[in-house]
C-alpha positions as a LaTeX table, in Angstrom:
\begin{tabular}{lrrr}
\hline
Residue & $x$ (\AA) & $y$ (\AA) & $z$ (\AA) \\
\hline
Unk1 & 107.83 & 88.99 & 96.08 \\
Unk2 & 106.93 & 88.72 & 99.76 \\
Unk3 & 105.05 & 91.52 & 101.42 \\
Unk4 & 107.48 & 93.92 & 103.06 \\
Unk5 & 107.08 & 96.21 & 106.08 \\
Unk6 & 108.12 & 99.66 & 104.97 \\
Unk7 & 108.43 & 102.93 & 106.91 \\
Unk8 & 107.81 & 106.14 & 104.94 \\
Unk9 & 107.24 & 109.73 & 106.03 \\
Unk10 & 104.22 & 111.67 & 104.77 \\
Unk11 & 105.85 & 114.18 & 102.43 \\
Unk12 & 103.79 & 114.14 & 99.20 \\
Unk13 & 100.21 & 112.94 & 99.55 \\
Unk14 & 99.73 & 112.16 & 95.84 \\
Unk15 & 103.01 & 110.25 & 95.64 \\
Unk16 & 102.17 & 108.34 & 98.83 \\
Unk17 & 98.91 & 107.27 & 97.21 \\
Unk18 & 100.77 & 106.01 & 94.14 \\
Unk19 & 103.66 & 104.22 & 95.84 \\
Unk20 & 101.40 & 102.38 & 98.30 \\
Unk21 & 99.76 & 100.77 & 95.28 \\
Unk22 & 102.63 & 98.27 & 95.61 \\
Unk23 & 100.48 & 96.68 & 98.37 \\
Unk24 & 103.18 & 96.13 & 100.96 \\
Unk25 & 102.59 & 96.95 & 104.65 \\
Unk26 & 103.27 & 100.68 & 104.88 \\
Unk27 & 103.84 & 102.54 & 108.14 \\
Unk28 & 103.55 & 106.33 & 108.30 \\
Unk29 & 104.84 & 107.95 & 111.51 \\
Unk30 & 102.61 & 110.55 & 113.17 \\
Unk31 & 103.05 & 113.19 & 115.86 \\
Unk32 & 100.23 & 115.03 & 117.63 \\
Unk33 & 101.61 & 118.39 & 116.50 \\
Unk34 & 102.19 & 117.26 & 112.93 \\
Unk35 & 105.40 & 118.76 & 111.60 \\
Unk36 & 107.32 & 118.18 & 108.41 \\
Unk37 & 106.87 & 114.59 & 107.30 \\
Unk38 & 104.56 & 113.58 & 110.11 \\
Unk39 & 100.87 & 112.92 & 109.48 \\
Unk40 & 99.52 & 114.99 & 112.35 \\
Unk41 & 95.88 & 115.16 & 111.22 \\
Unk42 & 95.60 & 111.64 & 109.89 \\
Unk43 & 95.87 & 110.04 & 106.48 \\
Unk44 & 93.15 & 110.33 & 103.86 \\
Unk45 & 90.31 & 107.93 & 104.55 \\
Unk46 & 90.60 & 106.52 & 101.03 \\
Unk47 & 94.04 & 105.02 & 101.77 \\
Unk48 & 94.03 & 101.18 & 101.66 \\
Unk49 & 93.94 & 99.25 & 104.95 \\
Unk50 & 97.56 & 98.08 & 104.59 \\
Unk51 & 98.72 & 101.68 & 105.06 \\
Unk52 & 99.02 & 102.30 & 108.81 \\
Unk53 & 99.55 & 105.37 & 110.89 \\
Unk54 & 101.90 & 104.74 & 113.82 \\
Unk55 & 102.88 & 107.22 & 116.54 \\
Unk56 & 106.53 & 108.17 & 116.13 \\
Unk57 & 107.37 & 106.97 & 119.64 \\
Unk58 & 106.07 & 103.50 & 118.80 \\
Unk59 & 108.01 & 102.96 & 115.53 \\
Unk60 & 110.74 & 101.12 & 117.42 \\
Unk61 & 108.23 & 98.34 & 118.14 \\
Unk62 & 107.70 & 97.58 & 114.43 \\
Unk63 & 109.28 & 94.68 & 112.56 \\
Unk64 & 110.50 & 96.66 & 109.56 \\
Unk65 & 112.31 & 95.60 & 106.40 \\
Unk66 & 113.04 & 98.92 & 104.76 \\
Unk67 & 113.16 & 102.66 & 105.43 \\
Unk68 & 112.30 & 105.32 & 102.81 \\
Unk69 & 113.58 & 108.85 & 103.38 \\
Unk70 & 112.38 & 111.74 & 101.17 \\
Unk71 & 113.97 & 114.85 & 102.65 \\
Unk72 & 117.31 & 115.82 & 104.19 \\
Unk73 & 115.52 & 115.98 & 107.57 \\
Unk74 & 114.20 & 112.42 & 107.19 \\
Unk75 & 117.68 & 111.25 & 106.25 \\
Unk76 & 119.81 & 113.26 & 108.67 \\
Unk77 & 117.55 & 113.63 & 111.72 \\
Unk78 & 114.20 & 111.83 & 111.76 \\
Unk79 & 115.40 & 108.27 & 111.24 \\
Unk80 & 117.85 & 108.55 & 114.11 \\
Unk81 & 115.20 & 110.11 & 116.34 \\
Unk82 & 112.54 & 107.42 & 115.93 \\
Unk83 & 114.35 & 104.21 & 114.89 \\
Unk84 & 115.94 & 101.74 & 117.29 \\
Unk85 & 119.68 & 101.01 & 116.88 \\
Unk86 & 118.75 & 97.74 & 115.18 \\
Unk87 & 116.30 & 99.47 & 112.81 \\
Unk88 & 119.00 & 101.99 & 111.89 \\
Unk89 & 120.89 & 99.09 & 110.31 \\
Unk90 & 118.05 & 98.36 & 107.90 \\
Unk91 & 118.42 & 99.20 & 104.19 \\
Unk92 & 117.52 & 102.77 & 103.29 \\
Unk93 & 116.09 & 104.27 & 100.10 \\
Unk94 & 116.35 & 108.01 & 99.65 \\
Unk95 & 113.50 & 108.99 & 97.28 \\
Unk96 & 114.47 & 112.34 & 95.74 \\
Unk97 & 111.49 & 114.28 & 94.37 \\
Unk98 & 113.22 & 117.57 & 93.62 \\
Unk99 & 115.64 & 119.19 & 91.25 \\
Unk100 & 119.03 & 120.18 & 92.69 \\
Unk101 & 119.28 & 123.22 & 94.91 \\
Unk102 & 120.77 & 125.70 & 95.40 \\
Unk103 & 122.71 & 125.18 & 92.14 \\
Unk104 & 121.39 & 123.14 & 89.19 \\
Unk105 & 124.69 & 121.36 & 88.45 \\
Unk106 & 126.94 & 121.83 & 91.49 \\
Unk107 & 124.60 & 120.73 & 94.29 \\
Unk108 & 125.81 & 117.66 & 96.14 \\
Unk109 & 123.02 & 115.32 & 97.22 \\
Unk110 & 122.62 & 114.82 & 101.00 \\
Unk111 & 123.02 & 111.07 & 100.48 \\
Unk112 & 126.04 & 111.33 & 98.16 \\
Unk113 & 128.70 & 108.69 & 98.83 \\
Unk114 & 126.59 & 106.78 & 101.36 \\
Unk115 & 127.12 & 103.10 & 100.43 \\
Unk116 & 124.21 & 102.01 & 102.64 \\
Unk117 & 121.63 & 104.01 & 100.69 \\
Unk118 & 119.95 & 103.52 & 97.32 \\
Unk119 & 119.09 & 106.91 & 95.79 \\
Unk120 & 115.98 & 106.86 & 93.64 \\
Unk121 & 115.20 & 109.83 & 91.44 \\
Unk122 & 111.81 & 110.51 & 89.85 \\
Unk123 & 113.25 & 111.80 & 86.59 \\
Unk124 & 116.38 & 111.20 & 84.52 \\
Unk125 & 116.96 & 114.97 & 84.53 \\
Unk126 & 117.29 & 114.86 & 88.31 \\
Unk127 & 119.63 & 111.88 & 88.21 \\
Unk128 & 121.77 & 113.70 & 85.66 \\
Unk129 & 121.93 & 117.06 & 87.45 \\
Unk130 & 122.41 & 116.09 & 91.11 \\
Unk131 & 125.95 & 115.32 & 92.22 \\
Unk132 & 125.19 & 111.84 & 93.58 \\
Unk133 & 128.79 & 110.96 & 94.39 \\
Unk134 & 129.29 & 107.18 & 94.50 \\
Unk135 & 125.84 & 106.41 & 95.90 \\
Unk136 & 124.03 & 103.87 & 93.67 \\
Unk137 & 121.13 & 105.54 & 91.88 \\
Unk138 & 117.99 & 104.41 & 90.10 \\
Unk139 & 115.22 & 106.21 & 88.28 \\
Unk140 & 111.55 & 105.33 & 88.74 \\
Unk141 & 109.46 & 107.72 & 86.70 \\
Unk142 & 106.23 & 109.04 & 88.12 \\
Unk143 & 102.79 & 107.61 & 88.07 \\
Unk144 & 99.48 & 108.72 & 89.62 \\
Unk145 & 96.69 & 106.79 & 91.30 \\
Unk146 & 93.56 & 108.71 & 90.40 \\
Unk147 & 90.04 & 107.66 & 89.40 \\
Unk148 & 90.55 & 105.79 & 86.08 \\
Unk149 & 87.05 & 106.67 & 84.89 \\
Unk150 & 87.66 & 110.44 & 84.88 \\
Unk151 & 87.88 & 112.03 & 81.42 \\
Unk152 & 88.67 & 115.46 & 80.06 \\
Unk153 & 85.69 & 117.66 & 79.20 \\
Unk154 & 87.28 & 121.00 & 78.25 \\
Unk155 & 84.00 & 122.86 & 78.30 \\
Unk156 & 85.35 & 125.87 & 80.14 \\
Unk157 & 87.04 & 128.28 & 77.71 \\
Unk158 & 89.83 & 128.84 & 80.17 \\
Unk159 & 93.15 & 127.31 & 81.21 \\
Unk160 & 94.00 & 126.08 & 84.69 \\
Unk161 & 97.18 & 125.96 & 86.77 \\
Unk162 & 97.42 & 123.45 & 89.64 \\
Unk163 & 100.15 & 124.65 & 92.03 \\
Unk164 & 100.11 & 125.04 & 95.81 \\
Unk165 & 101.15 & 128.45 & 97.15 \\
Unk166 & 102.11 & 129.76 & 93.73 \\
Unk167 & 102.67 & 133.35 & 94.97 \\
Unk168 & 104.94 & 132.36 & 97.86 \\
Unk169 & 107.03 & 130.08 & 95.59 \\
Unk170 & 107.61 & 133.02 & 93.23 \\
Unk171 & 109.67 & 132.84 & 90.07 \\
Unk172 & 110.70 & 129.23 & 90.46 \\
Unk173 & 107.03 & 128.17 & 90.30 \\
Unk174 & 106.22 & 130.81 & 87.68 \\
Unk175 & 104.01 & 133.22 & 89.61 \\
Unk176 & 105.23 & 136.13 & 87.48 \\
Unk177 & 104.31 & 134.19 & 84.30 \\
Unk178 & 100.78 & 133.59 & 85.66 \\
Unk179 & 100.42 & 137.34 & 86.35 \\
Unk180 & 101.72 & 138.17 & 82.87 \\
Unk181 & 99.79 & 135.58 & 80.87 \\
Unk182 & 96.41 & 136.00 & 82.56 \\
Unk183 & 96.27 & 139.47 & 81.09 \\
Unk184 & 96.28 & 137.90 & 77.63 \\
Unk185 & 94.28 & 134.68 & 78.06 \\
Unk186 & 91.81 & 133.46 & 80.65 \\
Unk187 & 93.70 & 131.54 & 83.35 \\
Unk188 & 92.89 & 130.45 & 86.88 \\
Unk189 & 94.79 & 128.66 & 89.66 \\
Unk190 & 93.82 & 125.79 & 91.91 \\
Unk191 & 95.81 & 124.94 & 95.01 \\
Unk192 & 96.61 & 126.11 & 98.51 \\
Unk193 & 96.18 & 129.92 & 98.88 \\
Unk194 & 95.14 & 130.21 & 95.22 \\
Unk195 & 92.14 & 132.29 & 96.28 \\
Unk196 & 94.54 & 134.99 & 97.47 \\
Unk197 & 95.67 & 135.60 & 93.85 \\
Unk198 & 92.25 & 135.36 & 92.21 \\
Unk199 & 92.16 & 131.55 & 91.80 \\
Unk200 & 89.63 & 128.95 & 92.89 \\
Unk201 & 91.50 & 127.86 & 96.03 \\
Unk202 & 92.35 & 124.39 & 97.36 \\
Unk203 & 90.27 & 121.43 & 96.19 \\
Unk204 & 90.42 & 118.07 & 97.97 \\
Unk205 & 92.52 & 115.59 & 96.00 \\
Unk206 & 89.58 & 113.21 & 95.52 \\
Unk207 & 87.61 & 115.98 & 93.78 \\
Unk208 & 90.44 & 117.84 & 92.14 \\
Unk209 & 90.71 & 116.07 & 88.79 \\
Unk210 & 86.98 & 116.16 & 88.09 \\
Unk211 & 87.14 & 119.93 & 88.51 \\
Unk212 & 90.32 & 120.28 & 86.48 \\
Unk213 & 88.77 & 118.26 & 83.61 \\
Unk214 & 86.32 & 121.10 & 82.97 \\
Unk215 & 89.04 & 123.46 & 81.71 \\
Unk216 & 90.38 & 123.63 & 78.15 \\
Unk217 & 94.05 & 123.01 & 79.01 \\
Unk218 & 96.45 & 122.69 & 81.92 \\
Unk219 & 99.29 & 125.21 & 82.08 \\
Unk220 & 102.41 & 124.36 & 84.10 \\
Unk221 & 104.34 & 127.59 & 84.77 \\
Unk222 & 107.15 & 125.84 & 86.68 \\
Unk223 & 110.55 & 127.14 & 85.63 \\
Unk224 & 112.56 & 124.62 & 87.63 \\
Unk225 & 111.09 & 121.52 & 89.17 \\
Unk226 & 110.81 & 117.81 & 88.67 \\
Unk227 & 108.14 & 116.71 & 86.26 \\
Unk228 & 105.01 & 118.07 & 88.00 \\
Unk229 & 102.47 & 115.49 & 89.07 \\
Unk230 & 99.73 & 117.89 & 88.00 \\
Unk231 & 100.94 & 117.46 & 84.39 \\
Unk232 & 100.84 & 113.64 & 84.58 \\
Unk233 & 97.39 & 113.76 & 86.23 \\
Unk234 & 96.05 & 116.04 & 83.50 \\
Unk235 & 97.53 & 113.83 & 80.78 \\
Unk236 & 96.03 & 110.76 & 82.43 \\
Unk237 & 92.48 & 112.16 & 82.13 \\
Unk238 & 93.13 & 113.19 & 78.51 \\
Unk239 & 93.95 & 116.91 & 78.85 \\
Unk240 & 96.29 & 118.91 & 76.59 \\
Unk241 & 99.31 & 120.50 & 78.29 \\
Unk242 & 100.97 & 123.89 & 77.87 \\
Unk243 & 104.26 & 124.21 & 79.72 \\
Unk244 & 107.71 & 125.68 & 79.85 \\
Unk245 & 110.37 & 123.79 & 77.86 \\
Unk246 & 112.54 & 123.22 & 80.90 \\
Unk247 & 113.88 & 120.29 & 82.94 \\
Unk248 & 112.17 & 116.93 & 82.05 \\
Unk249 & 109.12 & 118.36 & 80.25 \\
Unk250 & 110.64 & 118.58 & 76.72 \\
Unk251 & 111.12 & 114.77 & 76.84 \\
Unk252 & 107.41 & 114.32 & 77.57 \\
Unk253 & 105.35 & 116.90 & 75.62 \\
Unk254 & 105.79 & 116.96 & 71.86 \\
Unk255 & 104.60 & 120.17 & 70.28 \\
Unk256 & 101.38 & 119.76 & 68.33 \\
Unk257 & 100.98 & 116.17 & 69.60 \\
Unk258 & 100.30 & 116.29 & 73.34 \\
Unk259 & 100.14 & 120.05 & 73.76 \\
Unk260 & 102.85 & 122.71 & 73.57 \\
Unk261 & 106.12 & 123.54 & 75.32 \\
Unk262 & 108.27 & 126.61 & 74.75 \\
Unk263 & 110.64 & 128.98 & 76.52 \\
Unk264 & 109.07 & 131.87 & 74.60 \\
Unk265 & 106.25 & 133.41 & 76.65 \\
Unk266 & 104.62 & 135.02 & 73.58 \\
Unk267 & 104.51 & 131.65 & 71.90 \\
Unk268 & 102.96 & 130.07 & 74.96 \\
Unk269 & 100.22 & 132.73 & 74.96 \\
Unk270 & 99.54 & 132.13 & 71.25 \\
Unk271 & 99.31 & 128.35 & 71.80 \\
Unk272 & 96.93 & 128.87 & 74.70 \\
Unk273 & 94.69 & 131.02 & 72.57 \\
Unk274 & 94.83 & 128.43 & 69.83 \\
Unk275 & 93.48 & 125.77 & 72.21 \\
Unk276 & 90.76 & 128.14 & 73.41 \\
Unk277 & 89.71 & 128.82 & 69.83 \\
Unk278 & 89.90 & 125.18 & 68.72 \\
Unk279 & 88.25 & 122.86 & 71.24 \\
Unk280 & 88.24 & 119.90 & 68.81 \\
Unk281 & 92.00 & 120.19 & 68.35 \\
Unk282 & 92.40 & 120.46 & 72.16 \\
Unk283 & 90.47 & 117.22 & 72.51 \\
Unk284 & 92.68 & 115.53 & 69.93 \\
Unk285 & 95.88 & 116.62 & 71.71 \\
Unk286 & 94.39 & 115.50 & 75.00 \\
Unk287 & 93.68 & 112.03 & 73.61 \\
Unk288 & 97.31 & 111.81 & 72.51 \\
Unk289 & 98.45 & 112.94 & 75.95 \\
Unk290 & 96.37 & 110.25 & 77.62 \\
Unk291 & 97.80 & 107.55 & 75.39 \\
Unk292 & 101.30 & 108.69 & 76.29 \\
Unk293 & 100.47 & 108.76 & 80.02 \\
Unk294 & 99.19 & 105.19 & 79.84 \\
Unk295 & 102.38 & 104.01 & 78.12 \\
Unk296 & 105.00 & 105.97 & 80.06 \\
Unk297 & 103.41 & 106.75 & 83.40 \\
Unk298 & 101.04 & 103.85 & 83.91 \\
Unk299 & 100.51 & 102.56 & 87.42 \\
Unk300 & 101.33 & 98.92 & 86.54 \\
Unk301 & 104.76 & 99.91 & 85.22 \\
Unk302 & 105.34 & 102.08 & 88.29 \\
Unk303 & 104.45 & 99.28 & 90.69 \\
Unk304 & 106.64 & 96.77 & 88.86 \\
Unk305 & 109.65 & 99.08 & 88.90 \\
Unk306 & 109.26 & 99.92 & 92.58 \\
Unk307 & 108.92 & 96.27 & 93.49 \\
Unk308 & 112.09 & 95.60 & 91.50 \\
Unk309 & 113.91 & 98.30 & 93.53 \\
Unk310 & 112.57 & 96.93 & 96.82 \\
Unk311 & 113.62 & 93.37 & 95.94 \\
Unk312 & 117.11 & 94.43 & 94.91 \\
Unk313 & 117.67 & 96.53 & 98.02 \\
Unk314 & 116.35 & 93.96 & 100.47 \\
Unk315 & 118.17 & 91.05 & 98.82 \\
Unk316 & 121.43 & 93.01 & 98.81 \\
Unk317 & 121.04 & 93.81 & 102.50 \\
Unk318 & 120.22 & 90.20 & 103.36 \\
Unk319 & 123.22 & 89.01 & 101.35 \\
Unk320 & 125.57 & 91.42 & 103.16 \\
Unk321 & 124.16 & 90.36 & 106.56 \\
Unk322 & 124.52 & 86.69 & 105.67 \\
Unk323 & 128.14 & 87.19 & 104.63 \\
Unk324 & 128.88 & 89.11 & 107.83 \\
Unk325 & 127.33 & 86.34 & 109.91 \\
Unk326 & 129.44 & 83.71 & 108.12 \\
Unk327 & 132.60 & 85.67 & 108.82 \\
Unk328 & 131.75 & 85.99 & 112.50 \\
\hline
\end{tabular}
């Protein structure tokens, strides 16, 4: 397909790295003061040269094909603030990263019933649980763009959690479970403000997975979230996973094959100790996890599916515009 000019806000750095692997011309709006969705301090220097920062007040000068919103603010406020009237008629994709809030089944999506939007969910669980109304929806499952040469080592007899601001996010992110389980098995946390709760703090994304690979297993304490990227990243480097059997995770991790999932905290503690006591078995489960990540969450599949969505959305918009022109 032809190379498109796509505007996207800077919401999730890891996801931005993955989706820009589609190699279109990407434009990320910036503001001097930063702010939600605006790259105020600049993009990572490792981003490819077809990903461009553009001041928000200059977005109207761009020849765009497509707009991607990722938050209610992007969808309800930001696009009207920075797009020209003509750009506001361009096709819109709402990329939904999160599980429904405030209620898991009765939350209506901000883009519900908008016929001019394509709503893309990152898991089938999210697509199922959000009330999407009549808005057309698609699912493009996650992928990650990390160093393909990195491999699990597991030499540290300890588990690791990778969650930003775990304490602030509380029960939803599983802070209480971390506090409870670290009394029974050695666990640490990486991520923003992790040092405040006895963890190892924030590690730059380009160095994160090499550090994570040292630990025996990754534990995801998330009670309620989309499939965490930290889980897919760990699987990709060949690391066994221990996680709660909630949301999309039971469709990914098979007990005794890729790691362990359970809603029983005592069972989770026992499985963690098993991996600490049996490094060879941990390596075996990690190898299985990596094979699954390559099949289900591979970057080539991700790129192909996103390009399919882009093509369908742009072609549909062009067809509608052509029909409207003919009528006029």
